[in-house]
XYZ file of C-alpha atoms in Angstrom:
750
model
C -14.363 -43.717 -48.730
C -13.256 -44.340 -45.110
C -15.638 -43.781 -42.247
C -13.767 -40.832 -40.717
C -13.248 -37.693 -42.795
C -10.710 -34.997 -41.984
C -12.375 -32.053 -43.756
C -15.993 -31.113 -44.275
C -16.828 -29.853 -47.750
C -20.047 -27.996 -47.716
C -21.632 -25.818 -50.381
C -24.142 -23.637 -48.592
C -26.929 -21.348 -49.616
C -27.301 -18.169 -47.615
C -29.890 -19.723 -45.339
C -27.411 -22.436 -44.264
C -24.344 -20.289 -43.666
C -25.068 -19.887 -39.940
C -25.072 -23.646 -39.392
C -21.464 -24.219 -40.429
C -18.127 -23.001 -39.223
C -16.789 -20.970 -42.172
C -16.717 -20.985 -45.975
C -13.492 -22.288 -47.516
C -14.125 -22.280 -51.283
C -16.784 -20.627 -53.387
C -17.583 -19.200 -56.760
C -19.474 -15.986 -56.108
C -19.257 -12.307 -56.846
C -19.805 -10.120 -59.864
C -17.578 -10.784 -61.651
C -17.090 -14.222 -60.136
C -13.903 -14.492 -58.031
C -11.998 -17.620 -59.125
C -9.047 -17.456 -56.718
C -8.014 -21.050 -55.915
C -9.703 -22.444 -58.998
C -8.410 -23.504 -62.436
C -10.634 -22.567 -65.420
C -10.491 -25.016 -68.358
C -11.526 -23.541 -71.741
C -13.997 -23.121 -73.146
C -15.238 -22.166 -69.684
C -15.172 -18.410 -68.981
C -16.282 -15.979 -66.304
C -19.419 -14.164 -67.442
C -20.477 -11.520 -64.952
C -21.826 -13.377 -61.878
C -21.681 -16.924 -63.377
C -19.233 -19.377 -64.911
C -20.154 -20.261 -68.471
C -18.869 -23.822 -68.952
C -19.816 -24.013 -72.656
C -21.108 -21.652 -75.236
C -24.237 -22.482 -77.236
C -22.220 -24.280 -79.858
C -21.436 -27.850 -80.870
C -18.287 -29.702 -79.849
C -17.726 -27.536 -76.767
C -16.118 -28.755 -73.571
C -15.147 -26.723 -70.490
C -14.596 -27.054 -66.797
C -13.457 -25.483 -63.559
C -11.745 -27.243 -60.648
C -10.016 -26.493 -57.349
C -6.288 -26.263 -57.839
C -5.476 -28.271 -54.684
C -6.751 -31.635 -53.448
C -9.148 -31.878 -50.507
C -8.848 -34.674 -47.944
C -12.240 -36.120 -46.964
C -10.846 -38.957 -44.901
C -12.126 -37.571 -41.619
C -15.478 -36.116 -42.673
C -18.637 -37.882 -41.580
C -20.801 -35.413 -43.469
C -20.299 -32.879 -46.224
C -22.555 -30.640 -48.274
C -22.306 -28.850 -51.626
C -24.715 -26.313 -53.120
C -24.796 -24.488 -56.441
C -27.151 -22.997 -59.045
C -27.185 -24.142 -62.682
C -28.805 -23.024 -65.881
C -28.930 -24.845 -69.275
C -30.228 -22.738 -72.150
C -29.432 -22.058 -75.781
C -30.830 -22.664 -79.282
C -29.698 -26.260 -79.775
C -29.455 -27.953 -83.176
C -32.121 -29.182 -85.535
C -31.022 -32.792 -85.424
C -30.017 -33.208 -81.757
C -31.562 -30.313 -79.911
C -29.751 -29.168 -76.727
C -27.074 -31.411 -75.284
C -25.334 -32.979 -73.603
C -25.259 -31.715 -69.982
C -22.838 -31.016 -67.142
C -21.371 -32.818 -64.144
C -20.283 -32.106 -60.550
C -17.477 -34.355 -59.311
C -14.851 -35.190 -56.694
C -12.049 -37.009 -58.521
C -8.982 -38.713 -57.128
C -6.722 -37.198 -59.776
C -6.830 -33.797 -61.446
C -8.319 -34.175 -64.916
C -5.724 -34.255 -67.714
C -8.315 -34.054 -70.506
C -12.052 -33.604 -70.661
C -14.424 -35.855 -72.624
C -16.768 -34.220 -75.150
C -20.304 -35.232 -75.925
C -22.137 -37.688 -73.716
C -19.195 -37.903 -71.303
C -20.348 -34.539 -69.852
C -16.677 -33.486 -69.839
C -15.743 -36.126 -67.214
C -12.237 -37.449 -68.044
C -11.991 -41.049 -69.183
C -11.487 -43.644 -66.420
C -12.028 -41.061 -63.695
C -12.267 -42.346 -60.149
C -14.305 -40.730 -57.408
C -17.804 -39.427 -56.912
C -19.503 -38.166 -60.083
C -22.973 -36.597 -60.377
C -24.169 -35.971 -63.919
C -27.020 -33.729 -64.989
C -27.810 -35.295 -68.423
C -30.170 -33.706 -70.983
C -29.506 -36.038 -73.988
C -30.386 -39.729 -74.179
C -27.533 -41.253 -76.115
C -29.514 -44.451 -76.677
C -32.634 -42.878 -78.171
C -30.990 -39.585 -79.165
C -33.892 -37.842 -77.516
C -34.175 -35.057 -74.987
C -34.355 -35.896 -71.245
C -33.511 -34.631 -67.747
C -31.792 -37.317 -65.653
C -29.371 -37.400 -62.727
C -26.647 -40.067 -62.774
C -24.585 -40.953 -59.685
C -21.392 -42.995 -59.737
C -19.159 -43.747 -56.734
C -16.337 -45.639 -58.368
C -14.460 -45.672 -61.721
C -16.042 -44.389 -64.900
C -14.707 -46.858 -67.459
C -17.720 -47.334 -69.764
C -17.763 -46.728 -73.512
C -17.232 -43.065 -74.237
C -16.748 -42.455 -70.519
C -20.490 -42.034 -70.360
C -21.763 -42.549 -66.804
C -25.231 -42.962 -68.317
C -24.132 -46.499 -69.126
C -22.415 -47.279 -65.814
C -24.466 -49.712 -63.750
C -22.025 -50.973 -61.115
C -24.237 -52.622 -58.471
C -24.437 -50.579 -55.244
C -22.261 -47.803 -56.685
C -24.548 -46.203 -59.279
C -28.020 -44.716 -59.560
C -30.000 -43.166 -62.415
C -33.186 -41.178 -61.843
C -36.192 -41.415 -64.051
C -36.625 -38.742 -66.696
C -37.452 -35.552 -64.794
C -38.550 -33.576 -67.834
C -42.225 -33.896 -66.956
C -41.715 -32.366 -63.510
C -38.275 -30.783 -63.278
C -36.828 -30.105 -66.731
C -33.169 -29.061 -66.610
C -33.368 -26.764 -69.666
C -34.757 -23.288 -69.137
C -33.995 -19.620 -68.845
C -33.885 -19.604 -65.044
C -31.378 -21.064 -62.597
C -32.150 -24.187 -60.622
C -30.766 -24.773 -57.126
C -28.969 -28.024 -56.282
C -28.086 -29.394 -52.825
C -25.781 -32.416 -52.563
C -25.344 -33.918 -49.103
C -22.998 -36.776 -48.382
C -22.651 -38.552 -45.061
C -21.237 -41.799 -43.712
C -23.819 -44.590 -43.670
C -24.025 -45.541 -39.952
C -25.167 -49.032 -40.924
C -22.335 -49.548 -43.436
C -19.514 -47.129 -42.455
C -17.679 -47.697 -45.772
C -20.691 -46.326 -47.706
C -21.848 -42.821 -48.337
C -25.475 -41.795 -48.169
C -25.908 -39.345 -51.017
C -28.901 -36.994 -51.004
C -29.567 -34.664 -53.963
C -32.260 -32.020 -54.106
C -33.230 -29.815 -57.028
C -35.163 -26.726 -56.060
C -35.937 -28.436 -52.768
C -37.230 -31.673 -54.324
C -35.320 -34.822 -53.421
C -34.278 -36.754 -56.547
C -31.598 -39.011 -54.979
C -31.371 -40.398 -51.435
C -29.603 -43.732 -50.981
C -26.413 -45.411 -49.776
C -23.575 -45.868 -52.225
C -20.692 -48.302 -51.852
C -17.326 -47.291 -53.276
C -16.196 -49.470 -56.122
C -13.030 -49.923 -58.106
C -10.238 -47.559 -57.251
C -12.641 -45.429 -55.173
C -12.312 -47.936 -52.347
C -9.908 -46.392 -49.816
C -9.838 -43.052 -51.620
C -8.907 -40.266 -49.127
C -8.479 -37.109 -51.190
C -9.525 -35.582 -54.491
C -10.336 -32.512 -56.545
C -13.737 -30.851 -56.663
C -14.896 -29.447 -59.965
C -17.544 -28.967 -62.670
C -17.436 -29.895 -66.372
C -19.794 -29.739 -69.382
C -19.808 -30.709 -73.055
C -22.084 -30.382 -76.118
C -20.952 -32.874 -78.806
C -23.242 -32.779 -81.852
C -25.879 -30.850 -79.980
C -25.462 -27.389 -78.535
C -26.380 -25.666 -75.286
C -24.989 -23.092 -72.918
C -24.152 -24.606 -69.511
C -23.727 -22.132 -66.618
C -23.179 -22.391 -62.833
C -22.999 -19.803 -60.047
C -23.126 -19.434 -56.301
C -21.070 -22.564 -55.858
C -20.004 -22.916 -52.220
C -17.674 -25.512 -50.703
C -16.699 -25.717 -47.040
C -13.703 -27.758 -45.888
C -13.266 -26.829 -42.189
C -12.394 -29.399 -39.587
C -12.674 -29.073 -35.811
C -10.401 -26.226 -34.668
C -8.065 -27.081 -31.804
C -6.140 -24.753 -29.504
C -2.885 -26.671 -29.870
C -1.885 -29.846 -31.702
C 0.361 -31.263 -29.009
C 0.310 -31.530 -25.231
C 2.880 -33.229 -23.040
C 2.794 -35.025 -19.726
C 5.456 -36.626 -17.619
C 4.188 -39.553 -15.585
C 5.839 -41.216 -12.664
C 5.971 -45.032 -12.915
C 4.140 -47.063 -10.346
C 6.786 -48.591 -8.081
C 5.002 -51.953 -8.122
C 4.937 -52.534 -11.901
C 7.053 -49.790 -13.477
C 4.136 -48.599 -15.615
C 2.671 -45.151 -15.874
C -1.063 -44.604 -15.560
C -2.856 -41.522 -16.819
C -6.369 -40.294 -17.569
C -6.161 -39.116 -21.191
C -9.523 -37.373 -20.969
C -8.055 -34.769 -18.607
C -6.240 -33.187 -21.577
C -9.449 -32.521 -23.569
C -9.779 -28.918 -22.378
C -6.265 -28.217 -23.674
C -7.471 -29.049 -27.200
C -10.941 -27.406 -27.224
C -12.774 -24.967 -24.983
C -15.967 -26.998 -24.513
C -15.000 -30.691 -24.505
C -18.607 -31.770 -23.886
C -19.488 -30.671 -27.431
C -17.034 -33.148 -28.949
C -16.265 -36.843 -29.026
C -12.656 -37.857 -28.428
C -11.062 -41.113 -29.559
C -7.525 -42.171 -28.779
C -5.093 -44.534 -30.440
C -1.456 -45.594 -30.392
C 0.061 -46.628 -33.704
C -3.410 -47.044 -35.200
C -4.643 -49.255 -32.357
C -7.644 -47.741 -30.542
C -7.351 -47.141 -26.797
C -10.377 -48.628 -25.069
C -9.613 -47.352 -21.570
C -8.579 -43.703 -22.007
C -9.464 -42.823 -18.384
C -6.980 -45.400 -17.086
C -4.385 -45.707 -19.805
C -1.246 -47.610 -18.851
C 2.059 -47.450 -20.701
C 5.550 -48.685 -20.063
C 7.678 -46.238 -22.024
C 7.592 -42.906 -23.806
C 4.371 -43.000 -25.853
C 2.646 -40.803 -28.431
C -1.139 -40.957 -28.258
C -3.082 -39.807 -31.330
C -6.273 -37.906 -30.555
C -9.200 -37.574 -32.961
C -11.781 -34.925 -32.145
C -15.280 -35.213 -33.620
C -17.894 -32.477 -33.648
C -20.997 -33.922 -31.972
C -23.240 -31.587 -33.975
C -21.901 -33.157 -37.192
C -21.173 -29.791 -38.754
C -17.396 -30.009 -38.793
C -15.034 -32.664 -39.968
C -12.982 -34.585 -37.417
C -9.579 -33.263 -36.371
C -6.999 -36.043 -36.117
C -4.035 -33.749 -35.473
C -4.056 -33.940 -31.671
C -1.095 -35.629 -29.981
C -0.441 -36.420 -26.317
C 3.257 -36.989 -25.725
C 3.711 -39.152 -22.658
C 7.052 -39.634 -20.984
C 7.774 -42.047 -18.212
C 10.120 -40.446 -15.735
C 10.588 -41.463 -12.111
C 10.105 -38.656 -9.628
C 13.115 -37.227 -7.822
C 12.632 -34.445 -5.317
C 15.177 -31.654 -5.438
C 16.603 -29.765 -2.502
C 15.139 -26.353 -1.769
C 15.869 -23.360 0.417
C 13.399 -21.180 2.279
C 14.609 -17.801 3.484
C 12.801 -15.788 6.124
C 13.338 -12.816 8.401
C 15.164 -13.245 11.697
C 13.231 -10.260 12.961
C 14.849 -8.223 15.699
C 17.598 -10.858 15.861
C 15.219 -13.160 17.728
C 17.106 -16.221 16.478
C 13.982 -17.817 14.968
C 11.653 -17.174 12.056
C 8.270 -18.451 10.865
C 8.548 -20.604 7.730
C 5.808 -21.865 5.396
C 7.350 -25.210 4.493
C 4.662 -25.897 1.870
C 6.140 -23.146 -0.302
C 9.395 -25.022 -0.774
C 9.652 -25.980 -4.463
C 11.119 -29.467 -4.528
C 9.995 -30.027 -8.143
C 6.894 -31.977 -7.141
C 4.146 -32.637 -9.737
C 0.785 -30.932 -9.330
C -1.505 -32.764 -6.949
C 1.331 -34.242 -4.888
C 1.130 -34.508 -1.114
C 3.999 -33.437 1.109
C 4.908 -34.314 4.673
C 7.638 -32.635 6.667
C 10.007 -33.928 9.344
C 12.746 -32.466 11.499
C 15.202 -35.288 10.754
C 15.803 -37.749 7.951
C 15.435 -40.591 10.449
C 11.946 -39.371 11.345
C 11.099 -39.128 7.632
C 12.204 -42.673 6.955
C 10.307 -43.938 9.992
C 7.259 -41.769 9.347
C 7.330 -40.452 12.920
C 7.206 -37.001 14.528
C 5.726 -35.297 11.507
C 5.709 -31.509 11.612
C 2.035 -30.676 12.150
C 2.170 -26.937 11.445
C 4.152 -26.728 8.197
C 2.523 -23.463 7.102
C 3.694 -21.643 10.255
C 6.753 -23.507 11.423
C 8.868 -21.537 13.901
C 12.492 -22.542 13.759
C 16.050 -21.404 13.965
C 18.182 -21.648 10.836
C 18.730 -25.291 9.965
C 17.335 -28.157 7.889
C 14.043 -30.040 7.692
C 13.039 -32.839 5.325
C 10.065 -33.318 3.003
C 8.544 -36.547 1.756
C 6.647 -36.143 -1.533
C 4.003 -38.557 -2.816
C 2.899 -37.941 -6.415
C -0.651 -38.620 -7.662
C 0.736 -41.835 -9.211
C 2.089 -42.958 -5.860
C 5.732 -42.194 -6.546
C 7.703 -40.921 -3.582
C 10.787 -38.852 -3.116
C 12.427 -36.888 -0.355
C 14.658 -33.858 -0.183
C 16.179 -31.523 2.404
C 14.798 -28.028 2.869
C 17.335 -25.544 4.142
C 15.863 -22.939 6.478
C 17.890 -19.772 6.179
C 17.749 -16.212 7.447
C 18.046 -13.111 5.373
C 21.252 -11.200 6.207
C 20.979 -9.210 9.397
C 20.368 -5.509 9.058
C 23.505 -3.652 10.138
C 22.410 -1.719 13.218
C 23.564 -0.382 16.571
C 22.191 1.559 19.494
C 22.732 5.285 19.356
C 22.970 8.330 21.623
C 21.581 11.755 20.787
C 22.484 14.780 22.915
C 20.580 18.018 22.608
C 20.710 21.319 24.478
C 17.944 22.088 26.939
C 14.930 24.226 26.051
C 15.041 27.546 27.926
C 11.349 27.459 28.850
C 11.563 23.849 30.044
C 15.178 23.113 30.951
C 14.554 19.412 31.683
C 13.544 18.877 28.017
C 15.238 19.260 24.642
C 14.326 19.152 20.950
C 15.658 15.979 19.289
C 15.882 15.015 15.604
C 15.565 11.235 15.902
C 16.316 10.743 12.206
C 19.889 11.857 12.804
C 20.592 8.935 15.113
C 23.319 6.751 13.626
C 21.471 3.439 14.014
C 22.288 1.761 10.681
C 24.550 1.940 7.646
C 22.091 -0.043 5.500
C 20.468 1.647 2.505
C 16.925 1.333 1.231
C 15.479 0.860 4.715
C 12.433 2.391 6.394
C 12.773 3.689 9.951
C 9.866 4.101 12.382
C 10.174 5.506 15.897
C 8.353 4.461 19.074
C 8.430 5.362 22.765
C 8.607 1.744 23.943
C 9.989 -1.493 22.582
C 6.555 -3.088 22.966
C 5.069 -0.420 20.696
C 7.871 -0.979 18.181
C 7.168 -4.717 18.072
C 3.415 -4.165 17.746
C 3.756 -1.227 15.348
C 1.490 0.934 17.550
C 1.724 4.518 18.830
C 4.348 5.518 16.311
C 6.136 8.833 16.884
C 4.896 10.855 13.943
C 7.251 13.858 14.380
C 10.674 12.210 14.687
C 12.450 15.261 13.291
C 11.114 17.520 16.043
C 10.621 15.314 19.070
C 10.574 17.076 22.457
C 11.485 14.876 25.407
C 13.343 14.659 28.676
C 16.419 12.477 29.028
C 14.888 9.121 28.137
C 14.906 6.248 25.649
C 13.093 5.687 22.335
C 13.200 2.773 19.916
C 13.566 2.662 16.142
C 12.206 -0.136 13.984
C 14.369 -0.572 10.860
C 12.690 -2.457 8.001
C 14.480 -3.437 4.775
C 13.291 -4.406 1.283
C 12.729 -8.033 2.319
C 10.331 -6.752 5.013
C 12.696 -7.895 7.744
C 13.181 -5.622 10.731
C 15.376 -4.975 13.737
C 14.673 -2.754 16.744
C 17.441 -0.689 18.321
C 17.541 1.801 21.151
C 18.200 5.523 20.971
C 19.251 7.137 24.258
C 18.159 10.746 24.511
C 20.287 12.985 26.731
C 19.221 16.509 27.590
C 22.282 18.701 28.073
C 21.244 20.837 31.126
C 22.175 24.448 31.683
C 25.635 24.855 33.247
C 25.664 27.822 35.619
C 28.565 29.539 37.303
C 28.696 28.507 40.953
C 30.705 31.567 41.950
C 28.673 34.249 40.262
C 26.321 35.586 42.966
C 24.169 38.611 43.477
C 25.966 41.429 45.316
C 24.858 44.306 47.503
C 26.919 47.479 47.600
C 26.512 50.996 48.775
C 24.675 53.229 46.395
C 27.741 55.204 45.446
C 30.116 52.220 45.317
C 31.443 50.054 42.423
C 32.210 46.325 42.330
C 33.354 43.474 40.034
C 31.542 40.357 38.749
C 33.395 37.074 38.121
C 31.753 34.007 36.399
C 34.647 31.770 37.325
C 36.814 29.535 35.115
C 35.837 26.409 33.134
C 33.610 27.810 30.375
C 34.462 27.816 26.686
C 33.316 31.388 26.065
C 31.828 34.322 27.999
C 29.594 37.086 26.741
C 28.419 39.737 29.219
C 25.531 42.104 28.760
C 28.161 44.827 28.825
C 29.697 43.343 25.659
C 32.720 42.012 27.521
C 33.955 38.507 26.639
C 36.206 38.031 29.684
C 35.704 35.794 32.683
C 35.204 38.835 34.966
C 34.102 42.436 34.540
C 35.176 45.388 36.677
C 33.905 48.745 37.935
C 30.255 47.627 37.988
C 27.592 49.902 39.392
C 24.373 48.634 40.949
C 22.002 47.101 38.384
C 21.029 43.800 36.665
C 23.491 42.012 34.362
C 23.650 38.734 32.373
C 26.362 36.552 30.965
C 26.179 33.819 28.285
C 28.300 30.889 29.372
C 29.087 28.362 26.621
C 29.915 24.766 27.519
C 30.430 22.519 24.506
C 27.682 23.373 22.041
C 25.200 24.616 24.628
C 24.956 28.135 26.021
C 23.502 29.044 29.415
C 22.192 32.530 30.168
C 22.819 33.492 33.801
C 21.604 36.727 35.331
C 23.158 38.509 38.315
C 22.116 41.563 40.293
C 24.228 44.212 41.953
C 21.877 45.616 44.554
C 22.032 48.898 46.403
C 22.420 48.273 50.094
C 19.264 49.411 51.894
C 20.158 51.937 54.604
C 18.929 51.244 58.105
C 16.160 53.504 59.475
C 15.969 54.765 63.079
C 12.416 53.779 63.730
C 12.186 55.109 67.226
C 14.055 56.552 70.212
C 13.070 55.822 73.742
C 14.283 58.367 76.344
C 14.257 57.587 80.015
C 15.867 60.231 82.216
C 19.379 60.566 80.781
C 19.267 57.285 78.903
C 18.216 56.801 75.286
C 17.558 53.583 73.398
C 17.898 53.630 69.585
C 15.421 51.388 67.698
C 16.468 50.507 64.098
C 14.720 48.757 61.242
C 15.906 47.893 57.727
C 19.509 47.554 56.691
C 21.552 44.484 57.529
C 22.818 43.812 60.989
C 24.767 43.815 63.049
C 24.415 47.571 63.567
C 26.799 50.008 65.134
C 25.889 53.183 66.992
C 27.725 56.451 67.662
C 27.119 59.923 69.132
C 29.881 61.565 67.116
C 30.292 59.366 64.007
C 33.814 58.469 65.113
C 33.517 56.255 68.088
C 31.167 53.327 67.562
C 29.536 50.844 69.840
C 27.505 47.719 69.286
C 24.880 48.647 71.921
C 21.891 50.747 70.980
C 21.674 52.244 74.472
C 23.367 55.453 75.539
C 23.352 56.542 79.209
C 24.281 59.621 81.230
C 23.377 62.001 78.471
C 23.068 65.743 79.141
C 19.747 67.494 78.672
C 19.252 69.097 75.320
C 20.049 68.241 71.686
C 21.946 65.008 70.944
C 22.980 63.594 67.493
C 22.840 59.813 67.090
C 24.659 57.927 64.226
C 23.776 54.399 63.005
C 25.374 52.153 60.328
C 24.817 48.519 59.331
C 27.184 45.754 58.248
C 27.567 47.205 54.713
C 29.424 50.086 56.355
C 27.835 52.629 54.067
C 27.513 56.296 55.010
C 25.901 56.361 58.482
C 22.441 57.717 59.018
C 21.975 60.199 61.766
C 19.200 61.860 63.711
C 19.200 64.766 66.134
C 17.111 64.186 69.216
C 16.232 66.171 72.289
C 16.676 64.890 75.838
C 13.953 66.829 77.675
C 14.487 68.622 80.982
C 13.391 66.338 83.806
C 10.656 67.577 86.194
C 9.954 65.146 89.021
C 7.644 67.107 91.391
C 4.925 69.817 91.350
C 2.924 71.531 94.072
C -0.133 72.869 92.316
C -1.344 75.233 95.120
C -1.528 78.499 93.200
C 1.597 80.073 94.621
C 3.147 80.140 91.166
C 5.989 77.968 92.347
C 6.088 74.466 90.796
C 2.400 74.714 90.095
C 2.603 72.773 86.795
C 4.719 70.772 84.385
C 5.533 72.740 81.232
C 6.933 71.123 78.102
C 5.945 73.940 75.754
C 9.647 74.298 75.027
C 9.239 71.171 72.856
C 6.357 72.612 70.902
C 8.514 72.791 67.796
C 8.563 68.947 67.632
C 6.107 67.255 65.312
C 3.089 65.570 66.806
C 4.111 66.416 70.340
C 1.810 64.821 72.942
C 2.188 64.910 76.792
C 0.116 62.239 78.588
C -0.251 61.525 82.316
C -1.241 58.073 83.805
C -1.975 56.899 87.301
C -0.203 53.957 88.821
C -2.737 51.655 87.208
C -2.073 52.942 83.718
C -5.280 54.923 83.526
C -5.011 57.985 81.425
C -5.593 61.105 83.553
C -4.609 63.957 81.330
C -3.335 64.753 77.846
C -1.580 68.040 77.265
C -1.463 68.822 73.581
C -1.022 71.969 71.614
C -4.396 73.327 72.740
C -3.306 72.989 76.423
C 0.115 74.387 75.545
C 1.734 71.110 76.543
C 1.260 71.951 80.311
C -0.313 70.013 83.249
C -1.420 71.575 86.525
C -2.059 68.369 88.511
C -5.745 68.095 87.669
C -7.867 65.539 85.920
C -11.238 66.477 84.631
C -10.645 69.978 86.100
C -10.325 68.474 89.551
C -7.259 68.255 91.618
C -5.874 64.828 91.954
C -4.680 63.270 95.098
C -1.120 63.659 96.277
C 0.977 60.799 94.860
C 3.360 59.652 92.171
C 2.184 59.661 88.579
C 3.726 58.597 85.278
C 3.795 60.411 82.059
C 5.052 60.042 78.495
C 6.038 62.601 75.975
C 6.033 61.464 72.301
C 6.982 63.335 69.170
C 8.555 62.946 65.732
C 11.959 64.350 65.152
C 12.256 66.894 62.424
C 14.367 64.604 60.201
C 13.558 62.972 56.870
C 12.411 59.820 58.561
C 10.222 61.588 61.135
C 11.896 59.491 63.826
C 9.448 58.529 66.511
C 10.759 59.594 69.927
C 9.326 58.640 73.297
C 10.287 60.099 76.716
C 9.039 58.366 79.843
C 9.157 59.872 83.370
C 7.390 60.215 86.707
C 6.299 63.119 88.787
C 5.328 63.561 92.414
C 2.198 65.686 92.867
C 1.799 67.374 96.307
C -1.458 69.174 96.754
C -1.416 71.683 99.635
C -4.567 73.084 101.054
């Protein structure tokens, strides 16, 4: 057999199952499952064991795998099974002959009876016989025969095969380990490549844990170079008789499992020699998960590669990979392939597209993201012009944040193998977002006429779809994304400007301006408050130029007629806005005669209230602008007053008192006193006398009957001139204050 074996064949007892990958073939179960096996009569399934022969003479039987197994890449394999030889035997020959376990190059065509243990004539492979009949002495024995070669002795009896280095025969084990008995015996067969002589197998055989064979065997005959064969068991009886049975046979044929059989790599040739160089060991993790647990060998066309970490090749090459399990539990896997292609590197042109935000004319590009078809591990350098690239000057030092207008830069790529290529990178802008500034007009708010309520979302700033709009008070806020207007549908503002940031699906944005215009109230300039006489009527006119009119009277005309004093309003519509304007028709306040000053035959009319200029009359027909009347007769006089509204005049009746200018209080009953009792009917009548210095000397009121006898403090005063005033309120609705001023000469005679 060759040194390397592709599949591990291992028969395991239960205690060894955990040490191996998985069981491929076995003969277990009750009844025994024989799927994958061919049963050769007289062998039969008998409950949980295979009965190879019945306890009769001239019996032969066997069981074999129905497909060949390749052991070319196995360094170690193991087989385990239980056997039992029992029966009555014959009088002359006892129990015989035995059974064999084998791995034969060709499937048996016929089985040999008697001492051949069922092994076909001229079989080639590994044969292990468990012999209980000595054909030389015709006596009973228990021997193990091993042959690694061709069984071409007389009667195909391996008992007689003594090929040097390829055979072994144990001593008779009957004294210690007899093969015949009612109980099963356990057999372990372990084969592994002899490290000292790789062409040899070291075969170890244990029976019930006792080693009976342990030595190196060299293949002989046709077994040299044998790579595959059939596993099986056979038995025969010949002239003797015995029942030969096996069970719990277990064979494992797993090889190292790999994730994929083929990996590929494209390598750039070195410009200096045209060869590609690659580290083959870097592909190990693509074959198995834990490469450290395995040994990898590489070859091309059967020639081993001695420098896998620095393998050089000059053309497309297929590297064969053999993977060996370092624990020795699995057979090697030779199926791995590394397909190497030698292809010079050529960089391909690329385009990077970025946002020309807010139409700034530049964008920030990450040049390293340009895919120019560079291999992994390549280095890239960027230049503004091809001339700079070729000269290696003025390299772009900030390729991950390169600010540029739309245009072209150039990249120089160096692969891990040293290959170089260059390509242009087009720097492009995403299409501009269709946008324009907008104007929104909104009618004033009544409570705050310099402000209006605006719906910013209605501004026609873009026709683009799928965009997001955010609103800000300043352009700086829009650029920074701070202080966003969170109520754009109900934004109250004066006439001002706001900004909208429009962002599309590529995350590009543009900022445009929205002009806000408050439409102010438009009032009538001709509609004014009016003042009319209380019993008069007037008209109100809002003037032309308004779209519609609506008066509080219900009228919808520009002017309304026959309006009495009161408060009115009119809704004046200009465009889409309506202004509410109020107007008052006031009652003209009548003037009030606040006082009348009388001096001799002259009266002065004092007026308050009303609206000047005033006019005055004594008969209500003839009017004068002066408030002074002279040369009046003594007695009752009616005075009329009207203001500029020319309403019904007010009037008051006054009395011009009789003038007394001298008294002689000497008791002769002639001019002894001043008597104004005739005015006693006036309200609040008071008669007061003053000396020339304005000192009050006497007050004649109702108690003194409005008379003065020229005394002060009940004493006569000195002869001289004295002044006096008479005040009262006229008996009209306004209680007009009236004042009469005069002088009197007092002559005291003794």
